[in-house]
PDB file of C-alpha atoms and ligand atoms in Angstrom:
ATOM      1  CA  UNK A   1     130.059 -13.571-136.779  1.00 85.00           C
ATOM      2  CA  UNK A   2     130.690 -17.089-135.555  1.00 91.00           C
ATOM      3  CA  UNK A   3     134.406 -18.748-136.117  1.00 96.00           C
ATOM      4  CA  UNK A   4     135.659 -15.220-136.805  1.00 98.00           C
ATOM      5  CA  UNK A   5     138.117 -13.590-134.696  1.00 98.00           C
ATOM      6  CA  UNK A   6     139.455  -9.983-134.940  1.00 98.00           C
ATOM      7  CA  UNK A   7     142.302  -9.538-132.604  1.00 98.00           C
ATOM      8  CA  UNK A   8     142.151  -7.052-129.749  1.00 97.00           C
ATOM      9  CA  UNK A   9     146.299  -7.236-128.622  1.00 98.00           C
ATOM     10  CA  UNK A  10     147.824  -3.760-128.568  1.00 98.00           C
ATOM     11  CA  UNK A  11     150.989  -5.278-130.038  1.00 98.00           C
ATOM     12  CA  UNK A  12     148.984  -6.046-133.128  1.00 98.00           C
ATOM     13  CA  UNK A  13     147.030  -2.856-133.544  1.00 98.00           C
ATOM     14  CA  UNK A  14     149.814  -1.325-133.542  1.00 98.00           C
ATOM     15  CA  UNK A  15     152.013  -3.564-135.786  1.00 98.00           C
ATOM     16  CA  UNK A  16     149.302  -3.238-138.269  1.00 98.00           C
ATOM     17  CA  UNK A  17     149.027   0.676-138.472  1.00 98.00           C
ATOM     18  CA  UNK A  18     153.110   0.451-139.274  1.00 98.00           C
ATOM     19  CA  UNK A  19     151.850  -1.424-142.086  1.00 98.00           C
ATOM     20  CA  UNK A  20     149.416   0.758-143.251  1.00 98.00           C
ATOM     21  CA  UNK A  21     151.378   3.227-142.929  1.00 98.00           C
ATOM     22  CA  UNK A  22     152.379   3.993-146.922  1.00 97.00           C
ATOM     23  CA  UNK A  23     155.958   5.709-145.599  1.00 97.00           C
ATOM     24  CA  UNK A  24     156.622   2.237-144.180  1.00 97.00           C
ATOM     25  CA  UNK A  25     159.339   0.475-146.455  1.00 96.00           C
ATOM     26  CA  UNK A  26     159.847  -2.892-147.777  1.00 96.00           C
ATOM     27  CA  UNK A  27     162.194  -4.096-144.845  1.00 96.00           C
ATOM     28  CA  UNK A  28     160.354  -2.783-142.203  1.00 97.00           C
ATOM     29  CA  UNK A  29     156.972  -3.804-144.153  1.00 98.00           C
ATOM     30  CA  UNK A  30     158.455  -7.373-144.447  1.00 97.00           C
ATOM     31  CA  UNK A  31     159.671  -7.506-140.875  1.00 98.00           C
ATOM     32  CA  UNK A  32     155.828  -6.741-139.658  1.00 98.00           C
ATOM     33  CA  UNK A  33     154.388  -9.040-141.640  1.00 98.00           C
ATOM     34  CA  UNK A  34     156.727 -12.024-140.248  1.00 98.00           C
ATOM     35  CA  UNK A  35     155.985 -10.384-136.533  1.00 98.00           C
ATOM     36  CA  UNK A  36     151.815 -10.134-137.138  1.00 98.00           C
ATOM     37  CA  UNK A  37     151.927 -13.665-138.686  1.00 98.00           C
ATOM     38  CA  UNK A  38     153.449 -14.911-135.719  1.00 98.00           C
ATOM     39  CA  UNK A  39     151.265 -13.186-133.042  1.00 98.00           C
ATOM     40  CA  UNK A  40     148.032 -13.885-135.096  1.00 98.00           C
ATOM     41  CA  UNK A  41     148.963 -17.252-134.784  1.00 98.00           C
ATOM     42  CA  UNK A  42     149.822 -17.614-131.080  1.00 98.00           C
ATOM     43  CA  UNK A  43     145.919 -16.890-131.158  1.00 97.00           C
ATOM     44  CA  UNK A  44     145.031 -19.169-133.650  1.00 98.00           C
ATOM     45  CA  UNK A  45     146.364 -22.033-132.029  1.00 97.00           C
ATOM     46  CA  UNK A  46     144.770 -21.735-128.453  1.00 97.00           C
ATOM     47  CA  UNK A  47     143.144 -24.639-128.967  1.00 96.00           C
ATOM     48  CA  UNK A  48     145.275 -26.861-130.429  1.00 97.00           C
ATOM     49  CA  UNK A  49     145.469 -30.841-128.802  1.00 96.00           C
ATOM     50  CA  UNK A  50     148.078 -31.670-126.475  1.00 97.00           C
ATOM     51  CA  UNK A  51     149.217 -35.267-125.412  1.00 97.00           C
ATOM     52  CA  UNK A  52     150.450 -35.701-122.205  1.00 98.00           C
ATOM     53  CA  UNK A  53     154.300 -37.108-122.051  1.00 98.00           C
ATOM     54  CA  UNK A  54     156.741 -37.876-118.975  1.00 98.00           C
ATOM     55  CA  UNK A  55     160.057 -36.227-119.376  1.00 97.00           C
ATOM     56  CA  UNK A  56     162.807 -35.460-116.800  1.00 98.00           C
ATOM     57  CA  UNK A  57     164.202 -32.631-115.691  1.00 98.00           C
ATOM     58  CA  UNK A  58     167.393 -32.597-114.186  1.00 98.00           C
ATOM     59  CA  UNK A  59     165.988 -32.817-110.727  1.00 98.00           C
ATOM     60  CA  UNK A  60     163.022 -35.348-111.091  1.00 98.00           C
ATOM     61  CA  UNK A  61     160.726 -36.554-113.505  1.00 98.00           C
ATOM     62  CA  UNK A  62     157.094 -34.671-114.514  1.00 98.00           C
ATOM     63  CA  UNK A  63     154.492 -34.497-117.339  1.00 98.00           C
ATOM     64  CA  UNK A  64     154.282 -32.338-120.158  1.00 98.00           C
ATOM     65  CA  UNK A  65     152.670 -31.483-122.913  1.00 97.00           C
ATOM     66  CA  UNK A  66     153.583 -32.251-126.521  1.00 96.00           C
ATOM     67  CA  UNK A  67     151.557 -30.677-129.614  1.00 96.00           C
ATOM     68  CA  UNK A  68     149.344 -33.633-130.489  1.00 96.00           C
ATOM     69  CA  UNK A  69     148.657 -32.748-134.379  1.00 95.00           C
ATOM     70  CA  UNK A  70     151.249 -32.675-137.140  1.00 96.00           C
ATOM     71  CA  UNK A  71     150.998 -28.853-138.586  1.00 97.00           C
ATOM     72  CA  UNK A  72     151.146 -27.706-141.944  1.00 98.00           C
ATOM     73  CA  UNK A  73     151.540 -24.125-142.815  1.00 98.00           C
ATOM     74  CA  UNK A  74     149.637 -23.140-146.588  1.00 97.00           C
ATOM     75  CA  UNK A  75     151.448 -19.849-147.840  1.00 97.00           C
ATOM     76  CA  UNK A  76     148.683 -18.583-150.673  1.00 95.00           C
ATOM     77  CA  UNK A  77     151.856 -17.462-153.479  1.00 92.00           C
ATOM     78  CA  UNK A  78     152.769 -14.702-153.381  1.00 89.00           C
ATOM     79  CA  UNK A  79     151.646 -12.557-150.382  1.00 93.00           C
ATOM     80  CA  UNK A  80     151.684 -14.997-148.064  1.00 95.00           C
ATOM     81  CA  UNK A  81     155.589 -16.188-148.238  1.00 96.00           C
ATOM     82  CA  UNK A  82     156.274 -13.560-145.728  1.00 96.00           C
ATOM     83  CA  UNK A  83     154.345 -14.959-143.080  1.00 97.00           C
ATOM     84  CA  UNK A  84     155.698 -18.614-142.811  1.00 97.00           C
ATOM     85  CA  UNK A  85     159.359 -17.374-141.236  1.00 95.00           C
ATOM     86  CA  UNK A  86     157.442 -16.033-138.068  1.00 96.00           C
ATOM     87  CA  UNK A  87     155.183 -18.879-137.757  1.00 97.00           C
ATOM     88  CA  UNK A  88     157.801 -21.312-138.426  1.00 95.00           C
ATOM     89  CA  UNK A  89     159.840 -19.372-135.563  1.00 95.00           C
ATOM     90  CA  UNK A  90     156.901 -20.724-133.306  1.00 95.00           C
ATOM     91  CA  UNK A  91     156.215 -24.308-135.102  1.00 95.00           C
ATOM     92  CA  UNK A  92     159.688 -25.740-136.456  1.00 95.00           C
ATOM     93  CA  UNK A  93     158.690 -28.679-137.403  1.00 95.00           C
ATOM     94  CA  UNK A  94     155.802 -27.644-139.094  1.00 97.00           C
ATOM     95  CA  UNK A  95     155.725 -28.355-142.948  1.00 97.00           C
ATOM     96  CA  UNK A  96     154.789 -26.068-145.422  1.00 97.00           C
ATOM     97  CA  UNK A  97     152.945 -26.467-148.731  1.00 96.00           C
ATOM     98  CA  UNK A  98     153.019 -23.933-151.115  1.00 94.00           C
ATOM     99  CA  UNK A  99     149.800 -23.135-152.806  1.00 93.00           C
ATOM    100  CA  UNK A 100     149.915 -21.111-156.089  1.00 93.00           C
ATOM    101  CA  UNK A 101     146.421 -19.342-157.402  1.00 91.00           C
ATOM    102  CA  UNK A 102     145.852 -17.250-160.085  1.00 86.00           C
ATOM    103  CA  UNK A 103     142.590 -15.951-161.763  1.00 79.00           C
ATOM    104  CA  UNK A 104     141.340 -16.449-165.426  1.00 79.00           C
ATOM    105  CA  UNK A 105     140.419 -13.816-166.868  1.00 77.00           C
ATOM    106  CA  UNK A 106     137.336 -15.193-168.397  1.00 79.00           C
ATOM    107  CA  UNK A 107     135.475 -17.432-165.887  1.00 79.00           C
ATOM    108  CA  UNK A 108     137.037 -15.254-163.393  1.00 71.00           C
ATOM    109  CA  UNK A 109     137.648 -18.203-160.845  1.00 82.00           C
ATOM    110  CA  UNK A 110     140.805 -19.320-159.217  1.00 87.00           C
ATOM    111  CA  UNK A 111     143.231 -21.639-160.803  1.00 91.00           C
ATOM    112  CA  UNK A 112     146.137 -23.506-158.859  1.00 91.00           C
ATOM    113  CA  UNK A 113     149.038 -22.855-161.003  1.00 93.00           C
ATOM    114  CA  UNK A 114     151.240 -23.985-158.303  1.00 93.00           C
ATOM    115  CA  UNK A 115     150.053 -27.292-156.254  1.00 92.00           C
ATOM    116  CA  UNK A 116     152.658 -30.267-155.329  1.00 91.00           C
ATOM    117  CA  UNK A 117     150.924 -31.716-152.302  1.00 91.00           C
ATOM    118  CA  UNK A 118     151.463 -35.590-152.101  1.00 92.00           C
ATOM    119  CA  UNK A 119     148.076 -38.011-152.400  1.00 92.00           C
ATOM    120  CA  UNK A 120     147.838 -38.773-149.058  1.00 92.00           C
ATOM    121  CA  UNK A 121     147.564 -36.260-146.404  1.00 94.00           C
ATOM    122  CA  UNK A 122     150.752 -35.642-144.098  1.00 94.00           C
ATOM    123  CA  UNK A 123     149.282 -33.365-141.637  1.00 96.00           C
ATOM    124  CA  UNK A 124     145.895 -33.220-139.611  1.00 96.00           C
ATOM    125  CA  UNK A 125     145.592 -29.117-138.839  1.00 98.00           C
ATOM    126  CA  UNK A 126     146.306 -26.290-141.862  1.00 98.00           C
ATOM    127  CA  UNK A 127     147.142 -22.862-141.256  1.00 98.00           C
ATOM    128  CA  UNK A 128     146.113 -20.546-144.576  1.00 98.00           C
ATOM    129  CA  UNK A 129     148.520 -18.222-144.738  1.00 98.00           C
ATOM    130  CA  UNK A 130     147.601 -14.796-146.706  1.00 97.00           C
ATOM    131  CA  UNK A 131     148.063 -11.670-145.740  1.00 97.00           C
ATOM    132  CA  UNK A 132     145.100 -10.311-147.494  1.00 97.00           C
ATOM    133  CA  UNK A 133     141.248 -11.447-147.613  1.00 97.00           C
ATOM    134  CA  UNK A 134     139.858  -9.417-150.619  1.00 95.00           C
ATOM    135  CA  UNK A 135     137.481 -10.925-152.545  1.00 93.00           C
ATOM    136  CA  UNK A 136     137.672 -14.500-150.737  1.00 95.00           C
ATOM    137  CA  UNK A 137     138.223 -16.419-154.002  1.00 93.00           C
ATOM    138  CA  UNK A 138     141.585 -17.515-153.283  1.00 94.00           C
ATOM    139  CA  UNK A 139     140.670 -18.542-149.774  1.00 97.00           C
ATOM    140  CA  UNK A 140     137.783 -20.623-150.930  1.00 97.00           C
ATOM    141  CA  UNK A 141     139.775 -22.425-153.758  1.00 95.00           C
ATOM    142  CA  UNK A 142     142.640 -23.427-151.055  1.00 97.00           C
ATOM    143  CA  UNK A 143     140.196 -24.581-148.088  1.00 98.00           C
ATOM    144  CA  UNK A 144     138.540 -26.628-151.227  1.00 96.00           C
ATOM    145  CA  UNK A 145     142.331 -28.207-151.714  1.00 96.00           C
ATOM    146  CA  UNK A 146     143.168 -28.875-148.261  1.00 97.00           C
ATOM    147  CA  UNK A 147     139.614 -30.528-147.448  1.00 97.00           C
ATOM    148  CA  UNK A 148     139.849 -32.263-150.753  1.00 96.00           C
ATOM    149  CA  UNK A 149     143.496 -33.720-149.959  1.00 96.00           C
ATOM    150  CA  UNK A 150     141.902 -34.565-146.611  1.00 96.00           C
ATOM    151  CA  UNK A 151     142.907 -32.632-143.964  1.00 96.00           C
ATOM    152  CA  UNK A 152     140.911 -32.606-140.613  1.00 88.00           C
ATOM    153  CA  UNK A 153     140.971 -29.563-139.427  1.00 97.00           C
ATOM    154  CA  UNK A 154     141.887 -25.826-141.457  1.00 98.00           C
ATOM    155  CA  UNK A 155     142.113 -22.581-140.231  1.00 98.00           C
ATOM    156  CA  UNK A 156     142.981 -19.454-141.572  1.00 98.00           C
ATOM    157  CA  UNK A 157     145.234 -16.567-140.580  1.00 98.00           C
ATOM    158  CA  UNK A 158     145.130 -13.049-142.120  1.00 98.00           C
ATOM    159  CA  UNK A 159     145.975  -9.829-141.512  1.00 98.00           C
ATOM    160  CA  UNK A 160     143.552  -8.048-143.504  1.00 98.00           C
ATOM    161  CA  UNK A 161     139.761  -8.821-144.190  1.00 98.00           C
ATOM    162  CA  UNK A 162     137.456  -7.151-146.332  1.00 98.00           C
ATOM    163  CA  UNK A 163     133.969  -7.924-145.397  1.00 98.00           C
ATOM    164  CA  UNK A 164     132.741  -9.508-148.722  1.00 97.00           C
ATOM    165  CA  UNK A 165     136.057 -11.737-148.352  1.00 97.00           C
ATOM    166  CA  UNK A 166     134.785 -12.964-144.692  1.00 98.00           C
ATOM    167  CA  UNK A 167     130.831 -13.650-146.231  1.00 98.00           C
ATOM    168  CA  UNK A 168     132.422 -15.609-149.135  1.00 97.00           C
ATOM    169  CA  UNK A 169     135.228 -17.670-147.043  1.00 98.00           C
ATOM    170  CA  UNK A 170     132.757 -18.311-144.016  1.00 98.00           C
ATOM    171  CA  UNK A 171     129.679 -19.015-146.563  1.00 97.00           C
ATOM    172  CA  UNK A 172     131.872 -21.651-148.560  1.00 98.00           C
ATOM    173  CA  UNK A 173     133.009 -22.798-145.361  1.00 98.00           C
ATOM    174  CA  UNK A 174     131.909 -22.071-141.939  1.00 98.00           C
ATOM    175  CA  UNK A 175     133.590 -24.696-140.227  1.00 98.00           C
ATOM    176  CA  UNK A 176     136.897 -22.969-141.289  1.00 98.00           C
ATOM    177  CA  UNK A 177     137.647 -20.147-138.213  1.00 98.00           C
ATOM    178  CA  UNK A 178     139.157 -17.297-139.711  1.00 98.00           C
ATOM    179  CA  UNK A 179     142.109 -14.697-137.748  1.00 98.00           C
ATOM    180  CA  UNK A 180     142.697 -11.581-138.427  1.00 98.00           C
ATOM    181  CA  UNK A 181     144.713  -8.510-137.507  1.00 98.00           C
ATOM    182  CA  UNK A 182     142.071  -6.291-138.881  1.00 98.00           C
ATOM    183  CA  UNK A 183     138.431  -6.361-140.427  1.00 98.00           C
ATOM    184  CA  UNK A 184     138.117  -3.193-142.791  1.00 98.00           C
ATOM    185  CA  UNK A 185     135.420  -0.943-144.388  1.00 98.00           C
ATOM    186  CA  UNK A 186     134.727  -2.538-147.722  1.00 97.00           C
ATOM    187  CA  UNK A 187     136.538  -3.563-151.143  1.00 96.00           C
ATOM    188  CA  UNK A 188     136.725  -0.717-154.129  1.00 94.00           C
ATOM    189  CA  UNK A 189     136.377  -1.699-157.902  1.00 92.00           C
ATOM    190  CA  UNK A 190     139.894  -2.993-157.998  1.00 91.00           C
ATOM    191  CA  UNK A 191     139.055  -5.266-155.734  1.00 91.00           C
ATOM    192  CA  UNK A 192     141.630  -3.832-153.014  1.00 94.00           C
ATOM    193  CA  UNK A 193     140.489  -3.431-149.486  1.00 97.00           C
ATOM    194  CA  UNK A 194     139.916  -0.165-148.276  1.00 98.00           C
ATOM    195  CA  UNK A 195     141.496   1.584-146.185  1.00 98.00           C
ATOM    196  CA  UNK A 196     144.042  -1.035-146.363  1.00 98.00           C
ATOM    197  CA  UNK A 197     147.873  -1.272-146.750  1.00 98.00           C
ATOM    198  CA  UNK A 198     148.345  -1.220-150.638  1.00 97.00           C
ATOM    199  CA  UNK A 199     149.136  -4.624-152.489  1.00 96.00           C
ATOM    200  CA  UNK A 200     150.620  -6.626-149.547  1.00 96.00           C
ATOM    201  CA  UNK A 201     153.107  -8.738-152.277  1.00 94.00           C
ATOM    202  CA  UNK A 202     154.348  -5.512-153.774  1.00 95.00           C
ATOM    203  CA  UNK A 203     154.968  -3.940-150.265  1.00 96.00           C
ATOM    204  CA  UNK A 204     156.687  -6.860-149.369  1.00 95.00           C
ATOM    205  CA  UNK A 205     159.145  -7.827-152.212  1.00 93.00           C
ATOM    206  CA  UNK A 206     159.679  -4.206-153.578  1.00 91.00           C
ATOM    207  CA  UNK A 207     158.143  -4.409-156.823  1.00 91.00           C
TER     208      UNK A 207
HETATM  209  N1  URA B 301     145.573  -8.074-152.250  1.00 90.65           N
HETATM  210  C1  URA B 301     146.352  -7.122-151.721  1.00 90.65           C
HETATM  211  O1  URA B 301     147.562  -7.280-151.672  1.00 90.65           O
HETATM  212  N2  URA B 301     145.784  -6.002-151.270  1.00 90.65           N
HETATM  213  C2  URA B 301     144.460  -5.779-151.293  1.00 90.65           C
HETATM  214  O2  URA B 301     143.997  -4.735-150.838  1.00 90.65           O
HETATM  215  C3  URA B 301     143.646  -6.797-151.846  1.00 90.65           C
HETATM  216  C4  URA B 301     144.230  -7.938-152.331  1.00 90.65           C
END
């Protein structure tokens, strides 16, 4: 499917069956989960702008490159917290907004619990941080923040997809590419992806 991309690195296939893995425990789950965020996106941003800058070095002067787009990294509460120290490791001056999404029980849609972003857009890409695409719903509701707020260009980074999560986030929004570690066989009545890693907050923070 167009403007989705399932990695092919070695180092992530086989990051990801650590994760799987249901022996694997919380400090070694968390640890993977900052490493995979930050090789995921390595690929993500391939195609990020550059502007070219003269700097010297300490023999002569040259041109570089300088990241032409002010980043902003969207951690969907709670899951994907454990992504942003890995991607920050690669992007330190990126800022993060914290997104916070919860579903009601009766209309079954997403509701931000959690939003503080300012009026006016401070950053021109996104990354959507979560380790987990499930149902999509989650996804949807943030892309339909970020564009709303205004930014110009949103990606998102996963480490998990089910398919029905990829149909919903790429039918809402197709212009949105979507990276992942993994795309798996299907989601069961719980609405967990199967085969999985479990519930990706609970393997991370222990609970
Ligand atoms: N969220 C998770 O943490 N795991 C799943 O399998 C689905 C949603």
């Amino acid at each position: 499917m167009e403007n989705v991309f399932e990695s092919s690195h070695p180092l992530v296939k086989h990051k990801l069956t650590r994760m799987r893995d249901k022996n694997t425990k919380p400090k070694k789950f968390r640890e993977l989960v900052r490493e995979l965020g930050a090789l995921l996106t390595y690929e993500a941003t391939m195609d990020l702008e550059t502007t070219t800058v003269s700097i010297e070095t300490p023999l002569t002067t040259t041109r570089g490159e300088n990241l032409k787009d002010k980043i902003g990294l969207v951690p969907i509460l709670r899951s994907g917290l454990g992504m942003v120290e890995g991607v920050w490791e690669l992007m330190p001056s990126a800022e993060v907004w914290h997104i916070g999404l919860y579903r009601d029980e009766r209309t079954l849609k997403p509701v931000a619990y959690y939003n503080r972003l300012p009026v006016a857009p401070t950053v021109s890409v996104c990354l959507i941080l979560d380790p987990m695409l499930a149902t999509g719903g989650s996804a949807v509701a943030t892309v339909d923040i970020l564009k709303n707020w205004g930014v110009a260009r949103i990606k998102f980074v996963g480490l998990i997809a089910s398919p029905e999560g990829i149909a919903r986030l790429h039918g809402a929004h197709p212009d949105v590419p979507i990276h992942l570690a993994a795309i798996d066989d299907h989601l069961n009545e719980h609405g967990y992806i199967v085969p999985g890693l479990g519930d990706a907050g609970d393997r991370q923070f222990g609970t």
